[in-house]
């Protein structure tokens, strides 16, 4: 009886080995159910389990004990959700004297309050005006110079001047964020005719990479100031902008990208396949579109140090202007960039498998958690296909496949 109770406790509070409040050991649904049934069949209310024969752990009939597995997984998902917590700011182990990283620490002692107040004066009274001046200067020069270069005839001179102007302006904007960037393995930097893919934490990922090399940007056409910048940039360099009605046309997007990479004189395309910003702790599912083209892919891993300023953009909470002001009022933006060796699609490998292989390489190099979940869950619900997949797995255990039934 005592042994059965211990086994039951082991079942309900099974130790696992992975990061999180509830760490999870990778086991299949069938293995979990077998263990639950095995422990359930070895117990009896009067302690006479040895004299009775319970159902086989691998029985294909429904057992009430199976519900424990689904109940436990549901509770685990509520207590330690590994998806939605990727869409909120990363938690810090220590306070970095920024009110937004912890609203309580600055009231612990008089000394901390004084240090925090001094930091506010330095960040908002000195650093923020200086950074705003640099950012406005960089954007203004980019618009003016790219517009002027746009009047030149296509050729080497235009391409040379365009690259120099883009690099200069992006580096001025990087100074406006006081970004301290360490680039690793520069020999693997993306080359013309290729596609650069990177994990996505913030809109500033673009200037972080573009301050070390020129890229052809891909995105939707906007209005206002952003639209003005896009129009001036495309005059000097063949960036790829889409109308709102064209973005959902996958075939049109793929054709435009394919036509670009076929021209080896054009700059490499910069794409963030996750499609949304993740909080610098993990890499989520890569959309397969950019991996269907058949071009050489240059993976890049970006990892920010949140101790000096959180670069993650929570777009559901902060607008672009508010976010940029928060970045410019941080201590600094510190990050590391790793250029990984180029990767190509292997024989017999489909676009999804290729995308997962590239994603795994980026996660491994950046020290990020590799997740299979779609970043679209940030704004949408779980797809029915995910639910149906679990139902199919359980139904196969209960009734078996068609082959198993025909053989019996």
Coordinates of C-alpha atoms in Angstrom, one line a residue:
X1 CA 0.0 0.0 0.0
X2 CA 2.9 2.4 0.9
X3 CA 4.7 1.5 -2.3
X4 CA 1.5 2.3 -4.3
X5 CA 1.1 5.7 -2.7
X6 CA 4.7 6.5 -3.5
X7 CA 4.3 5.5 -7.1
X8 CA 1.1 7.6 -7.3
X9 CA 2.9 10.7 -5.9
X10 CA 5.7 10.1 -8.4
X11 CA 3.1 10.1 -11.1
X12 CA 1.5 13.3 -10.1
X13 CA 4.7 15.2 -9.2
X14 CA 7.1 13.7 -11.7
X15 CA 10.4 15.6 -11.8
X16 CA 11.4 16.9 -15.2
X17 CA 14.4 18.7 -16.6
X18 CA 13.8 21.9 -18.5
X19 CA 13.6 25.6 -17.9
X20 CA 10.4 26.9 -16.4
X21 CA 8.3 26.7 -13.3
X22 CA 7.3 23.2 -14.3
X23 CA 10.1 21.6 -16.3
X24 CA 9.0 19.0 -18.7
X25 CA 10.7 15.8 -19.9
X26 CA 10.0 15.0 -23.6
X27 CA 7.8 11.9 -23.5
X28 CA 5.1 10.8 -25.9
X29 CA 1.4 10.6 -25.2
X30 CA 1.5 6.8 -25.4
X31 CA 4.4 6.5 -22.9
X32 CA 2.6 8.8 -20.5
X33 CA -0.7 6.8 -20.7
X34 CA 1.1 3.5 -20.2
X35 CA 2.8 4.8 -17.1
X36 CA -0.5 6.1 -15.7
X37 CA -2.3 2.8 -16.4
X38 CA 0.7 0.7 -15.1
X39 CA 0.6 2.6 -11.8
X40 CA -3.2 2.4 -11.6
X41 CA -3.4 -1.3 -12.3
X42 CA -0.8 -2.1 -9.5
X43 CA -3.0 -0.7 -6.8
X44 CA -6.1 -1.9 -5.1
X45 CA -8.3 -0.4 -2.4
X46 CA -7.8 -3.3 0.1
X47 CA -4.1 -3.8 -0.7
X48 CA -4.8 -7.1 -2.6
X49 CA -3.5 -5.9 -6.0
X50 CA -1.2 -8.9 -6.3
X51 CA -4.2 -11.3 -6.5
X52 CA -6.1 -9.4 -9.1
X53 CA -5.2 -8.8 -12.7
X54 CA -6.0 -5.3 -13.8
X55 CA -6.1 -4.1 -17.4
X56 CA -3.0 -4.2 -19.5
X57 CA -1.1 -0.9 -19.5
X58 CA -1.1 -1.1 -23.3
X59 CA -4.9 -1.8 -23.5
X60 CA -6.6 -0.1 -26.4
X61 CA -9.8 0.6 -24.4
X62 CA -10.6 3.8 -22.7
X63 CA -9.8 4.0 -19.0
X64 CA -10.9 6.7 -16.5
X65 CA -7.3 7.1 -15.5
X66 CA -6.4 8.5 -18.9
X67 CA -8.2 11.8 -17.9
X68 CA -5.4 12.4 -15.3
X69 CA -2.9 13.0 -18.2
X70 CA -5.1 15.6 -19.9
X71 CA -5.9 17.3 -16.6
X72 CA -2.3 17.5 -15.6
X73 CA -1.2 18.9 -18.9
X74 CA -3.9 21.5 -18.8
X75 CA -2.9 22.6 -15.3
X76 CA 0.8 22.7 -16.4
X77 CA -0.1 24.9 -19.3
X78 CA -2.0 27.3 -17.0
X79 CA 0.8 27.5 -14.4
X80 CA 3.8 27.6 -16.7
X81 CA 2.6 28.7 -20.2
X82 CA 5.7 28.5 -22.5
X83 CA 4.0 30.5 -25.3
X84 CA 2.3 33.6 -24.0
X85 CA 5.1 34.5 -21.6
X86 CA 7.3 35.0 -24.7
X87 CA 5.2 38.1 -25.6
X88 CA 5.9 40.0 -22.4
X89 CA 9.1 41.6 -21.2
X90 CA 11.9 39.3 -20.0
X91 CA 12.2 39.2 -16.2
X92 CA 15.5 40.4 -14.7
X93 CA 17.3 38.8 -11.8
X94 CA 18.5 42.2 -10.5
X95 CA 17.2 45.8 -10.8
X96 CA 18.8 48.0 -13.4
X97 CA 17.5 51.3 -12.0
X98 CA 14.8 51.6 -14.6
X99 CA 11.3 52.1 -13.2
X100 CA 9.8 50.0 -16.0
X101 CA 11.8 46.9 -15.0
X102 CA 10.5 47.0 -11.5
X103 CA 8.0 49.5 -10.0
X104 CA 8.8 48.6 -6.3
X105 CA 12.6 48.5 -5.9
X106 CA 13.1 52.3 -6.0
X107 CA 11.1 52.5 -2.7
X108 CA 13.2 50.0 -0.7
X109 CA 15.7 52.4 0.7
X110 CA 16.7 56.1 0.6
X111 CA 20.0 55.3 -1.1
X112 CA 18.2 53.4 -3.9
X113 CA 15.7 56.2 -4.3
X114 CA 18.5 58.8 -4.7
X115 CA 20.4 56.6 -7.2
X116 CA 17.2 56.1 -9.2
X117 CA 16.4 59.8 -9.2
X118 CA 19.9 60.6 -10.3
X119 CA 19.5 58.1 -13.1
X120 CA 16.3 59.7 -14.2
X121 CA 18.0 63.1 -14.5
X122 CA 20.9 61.6 -16.5
X123 CA 18.8 59.6 -18.8
X124 CA 16.0 62.1 -19.5
X125 CA 18.0 65.4 -19.1
X126 CA 21.2 64.5 -20.9
X127 CA 21.0 61.2 -22.8
X128 CA 17.5 61.5 -24.3
X129 CA 17.9 64.9 -26.0
X130 CA 21.3 63.9 -27.4
X131 CA 19.9 60.6 -28.7
X132 CA 16.9 62.3 -30.2
X133 CA 19.2 64.8 -32.0
X134 CA 21.3 61.9 -33.5
X135 CA 18.2 59.9 -34.5
X136 CA 16.6 62.9 -36.3
X137 CA 19.8 63.7 -38.0
X138 CA 20.3 60.1 -39.2
X139 CA 16.7 59.8 -40.6
X140 CA 16.9 63.3 -42.2
X141 CA 20.2 62.6 -44.0
X142 CA 18.8 59.2 -45.1
X143 CA 15.8 60.8 -46.8
X144 CA 17.7 63.6 -48.4
X145 CA 20.7 61.7 -49.6
X146 CA 18.7 58.7 -51.0
X147 CA 16.4 61.0 -52.8
X148 CA 19.4 62.8 -54.4
X149 CA 21.0 59.4 -55.3
X150 CA 17.7 58.3 -56.9
X151 CA 18.3 60.8 -59.8
X152 CA 21.6 59.1 -60.8
X153 CA 21.5 56.5 -63.6
X154 CA 21.7 52.9 -62.5
X155 CA 25.2 51.6 -62.3
X156 CA 28.2 51.1 -60.1
X157 CA 28.5 54.7 -59.0
X158 CA 24.9 54.7 -57.8
X159 CA 25.2 51.4 -56.0
X160 CA 28.4 52.5 -54.3
X161 CA 27.0 55.8 -53.1
X162 CA 23.8 54.1 -52.0
X163 CA 25.7 51.6 -49.8
X164 CA 27.8 54.3 -48.3
X165 CA 24.9 56.6 -47.5
X166 CA 22.8 53.7 -46.0
X167 CA 25.7 52.6 -43.8
X168 CA 26.4 56.1 -42.6
X169 CA 22.8 56.9 -41.8
X170 CA 22.1 53.6 -40.0
X171 CA 25.3 54.0 -37.9
X172 CA 24.1 57.5 -36.9
X173 CA 20.8 56.0 -35.9
X174 CA 22.5 53.3 -33.9
X175 CA 24.4 56.0 -32.0
X176 CA 21.1 57.5 -31.2
X177 CA 20.2 54.4 -29.3
X178 CA 23.7 54.2 -27.7
X179 CA 23.8 50.6 -29.1
X180 CA 26.9 48.6 -28.2
X181 CA 27.0 45.8 -30.7
X182 CA 29.5 42.9 -30.9
X183 CA 29.6 41.1 -34.3
X184 CA 30.9 37.6 -34.5
X185 CA 32.1 35.5 -37.5
X186 CA 32.0 38.4 -40.0
X187 CA 33.3 36.0 -42.7
X188 CA 29.8 34.5 -42.9
X189 CA 28.1 37.9 -43.6
X190 CA 25.3 37.6 -46.2
X191 CA 26.3 38.0 -49.8
X192 CA 24.4 39.4 -52.8
X193 CA 21.7 37.1 -54.2
X194 CA 21.1 35.4 -50.9
X195 CA 18.5 35.7 -48.1
X196 CA 19.4 36.8 -44.5
X197 CA 17.1 35.4 -41.9
X198 CA 17.2 36.4 -38.2
X199 CA 15.3 36.0 -35.0
X200 CA 13.1 39.0 -34.3
X201 CA 13.0 40.9 -31.0
X202 CA 12.5 44.6 -32.0
X203 CA 12.1 46.9 -34.9
X204 CA 15.6 48.1 -34.3
X205 CA 16.9 44.6 -35.3
X206 CA 16.9 46.1 -38.8
X207 CA 19.3 49.0 -38.1
X208 CA 21.4 46.7 -35.8
X209 CA 22.2 44.5 -38.9
X210 CA 22.1 47.3 -41.5
X211 CA 24.8 49.2 -39.6
X212 CA 27.2 46.4 -40.4
X213 CA 26.2 45.7 -44.0
X214 CA 23.6 46.7 -46.6
X215 CA 20.4 44.8 -47.2
X216 CA 17.3 45.0 -49.4
X217 CA 14.4 45.4 -47.0
X218 CA 11.0 43.7 -47.4
X219 CA 7.8 45.1 -46.0
X220 CA 4.4 46.7 -46.4
X221 CA 4.0 50.2 -47.7
X222 CA 3.1 52.7 -45.0
X223 CA 1.8 56.2 -44.9
X224 CA 3.1 59.3 -43.1
X225 CA 6.8 59.6 -42.1
X226 CA 7.5 55.9 -42.6
X227 CA 6.0 56.0 -46.1
X228 CA 8.3 59.0 -46.9
X229 CA 11.3 57.1 -45.7
X230 CA 10.3 54.0 -47.8
X231 CA 9.8 56.1 -51.0
X232 CA 13.2 57.8 -50.7
X233 CA 15.0 54.5 -49.9
X234 CA 13.6 52.6 -52.8
X235 CA 14.9 55.3 -55.2
X236 CA 18.5 54.6 -54.3
X237 CA 18.3 50.8 -53.6
X238 CA 15.9 48.0 -54.9
X239 CA 14.0 47.4 -51.7
X240 CA 10.8 45.3 -51.9
X241 CA 7.7 47.1 -50.7
X242 CA 4.2 45.6 -51.0
X243 CA 0.8 47.2 -51.1
X244 CA -1.6 46.2 -48.3
X245 CA -3.6 44.1 -50.8
X246 CA -0.6 42.3 -52.0
X247 CA 0.8 41.1 -48.7
X248 CA -1.6 38.1 -48.4
X249 CA -0.8 37.0 -51.9
X250 CA 1.8 34.4 -51.2
X251 CA 2.5 33.6 -54.8
X252 CA 3.1 37.3 -55.7
X253 CA 5.4 37.7 -52.7
X254 CA 7.4 34.6 -53.6
X255 CA 7.8 35.7 -57.2
X256 CA 9.0 39.1 -56.2
X257 CA 11.6 37.6 -53.8
X258 CA 12.6 35.0 -56.3
X259 CA 13.2 37.6 -59.1
X260 CA 15.3 39.6 -56.6
X261 CA 17.7 36.8 -55.5
X262 CA 18.2 35.7 -59.1
X263 CA 20.0 39.0 -59.8
X264 CA 23.4 38.5 -58.1
X265 CA 24.1 42.2 -58.4
X266 CA 21.3 43.0 -55.9
X267 CA 21.8 43.2 -52.1
X268 CA 20.8 40.2 -49.9
X269 CA 17.2 40.3 -48.7
X270 CA 16.7 40.7 -44.9
X271 CA 13.7 38.8 -43.5
X272 CA 12.4 38.0 -40.0
X273 CA 10.5 34.7 -40.6
X274 CA 8.8 34.7 -37.2
X275 CA 6.6 37.5 -38.4
X276 CA 6.3 39.1 -34.9
X277 CA 8.6 40.3 -32.0
X278 CA 9.5 37.7 -29.4
X279 CA 11.0 38.7 -26.0
X280 CA 14.6 37.7 -26.6
X281 CA 14.3 34.4 -24.7
X282 CA 13.2 32.1 -27.5
X283 CA 12.8 31.5 -31.3
X284 CA 9.3 30.6 -32.5
X285 CA 8.1 29.0 -35.7
X286 CA 9.6 30.3 -38.9
X287 CA 7.1 31.0 -41.8
X288 CA 8.1 28.7 -44.7
X289 CA 7.7 31.3 -47.5
X290 CA 11.3 32.6 -47.6
X291 CA 12.6 29.0 -47.5
X292 CA 10.6 27.9 -50.6
X293 CA 12.6 30.2 -53.0
X294 CA 15.6 27.9 -53.2
X295 CA 18.2 30.5 -52.6
X296 CA 21.1 30.3 -50.2
X297 CA 20.1 31.3 -46.6
X298 CA 22.4 33.2 -44.3
X299 CA 21.2 32.7 -40.7
X300 CA 21.9 35.4 -38.1
X301 CA 21.3 35.2 -34.3
X302 CA 20.7 38.3 -32.3
X303 CA 20.8 38.3 -28.5
X304 CA 20.2 41.5 -26.4
X305 CA 21.5 42.0 -22.9
X306 CA 18.4 43.2 -20.9
X307 CA 20.4 44.5 -18.0
X308 CA 21.0 47.8 -19.7
X309 CA 17.7 48.2 -21.5
X310 CA 14.9 45.9 -22.7
X311 CA 14.8 45.9 -26.5
X312 CA 11.7 43.8 -26.8
X313 CA 8.7 45.6 -28.5
X314 CA 5.4 44.6 -27.0
X315 CA 3.3 46.0 -29.9
X316 CA 0.0 45.2 -28.1
X317 CA 1.0 47.5 -25.3
X318 CA 3.2 50.3 -26.7
X319 CA 3.0 52.3 -30.0
X320 CA 6.1 52.8 -32.1
X321 CA 6.8 56.3 -30.9
X322 CA 6.3 55.3 -27.2
X323 CA 8.6 52.3 -27.7
X324 CA 11.4 54.3 -29.4
X325 CA 11.3 56.9 -26.5
X326 CA 11.6 54.1 -24.0
X327 CA 14.7 52.8 -26.0
X328 CA 16.3 56.2 -26.1
X329 CA 15.7 56.7 -22.3
X330 CA 17.4 53.4 -21.4
X331 CA 21.0 53.2 -20.3
X332 CA 22.1 51.5 -23.5
X333 CA 21.2 48.8 -26.0
X334 CA 23.7 46.0 -25.7
X335 CA 23.6 43.1 -28.1
X336 CA 25.6 40.4 -29.8
X337 CA 25.2 39.3 -33.4
X338 CA 26.4 36.0 -34.8
X339 CA 26.7 35.4 -38.5
X340 CA 26.2 31.7 -39.0
X341 CA 27.6 29.7 -42.0
X342 CA 25.3 29.8 -45.1
X343 CA 22.7 27.0 -45.4
X344 CA 21.0 25.5 -48.4
X345 CA 18.0 23.2 -48.8
X346 CA 19.1 19.6 -48.8
X347 CA 17.9 16.9 -51.2
X348 CA 14.5 15.5 -50.1
X349 CA 14.0 18.3 -47.6
X350 CA 10.8 20.4 -47.8
X351 CA 10.5 24.1 -46.9
X352 CA 9.2 23.4 -43.4
X353 CA 12.0 21.1 -42.5
X354 CA 14.6 23.5 -43.9
X355 CA 13.0 26.4 -41.9
X356 CA 13.1 24.3 -38.7
X357 CA 16.8 23.4 -39.3
X358 CA 17.7 27.0 -39.7
X359 CA 15.7 28.0 -36.7
X360 CA 17.4 25.4 -34.5
X361 CA 20.8 26.7 -35.6
X362 CA 19.9 30.3 -34.7
X363 CA 18.4 29.2 -31.3
X364 CA 21.5 27.1 -30.5
X365 CA 24.0 29.9 -31.3
X366 CA 22.0 32.6 -29.5
X367 CA 21.3 30.6 -26.4
X368 CA 17.5 30.8 -27.1
X369 CA 14.7 28.3 -26.5
X370 CA 13.6 26.6 -29.7
X371 CA 9.8 26.5 -29.8
X372 CA 7.5 25.0 -32.5
X373 CA 4.6 27.4 -31.7
X374 CA 3.5 30.0 -34.2
X375 CA 4.2 33.6 -33.2
X376 CA 0.8 34.4 -34.6
X377 CA -0.7 33.2 -31.2
X378 CA 0.3 36.6 -30.0
X379 CA -2.9 38.0 -31.5
X380 CA -4.8 34.9 -32.5
X381 CA -6.2 31.7 -31.0
X382 CA -4.7 28.2 -31.2
X383 CA -5.5 26.6 -34.6
X384 CA -8.0 23.8 -34.6
X385 CA -5.3 21.6 -36.3
X386 CA -3.3 21.6 -33.1
X387 CA -6.3 20.3 -31.1
X388 CA -7.2 17.8 -33.8
X389 CA -3.6 16.4 -33.8
X390 CA -3.8 15.6 -30.1
X391 CA -7.2 14.0 -30.6
X392 CA -5.9 11.8 -33.4
X393 CA -3.0 10.7 -31.3
X394 CA -5.3 9.6 -28.5
X395 CA -7.7 7.9 -30.9
X396 CA -4.9 5.9 -32.5
X397 CA -4.1 4.5 -29.0
X398 CA -7.7 3.6 -28.3
X399 CA -8.7 2.1 -31.6
X400 CA -5.4 1.6 -33.4
X401 CA -4.7 2.3 -37.1
X402 CA -6.7 0.7 -39.9
X403 CA -3.9 -1.7 -40.6
X404 CA -3.9 -3.0 -37.0
X405 CA -7.7 -3.6 -37.1
X406 CA -7.5 -5.4 -40.5
X407 CA -4.8 -7.7 -39.2
X408 CA -6.8 -8.6 -36.1

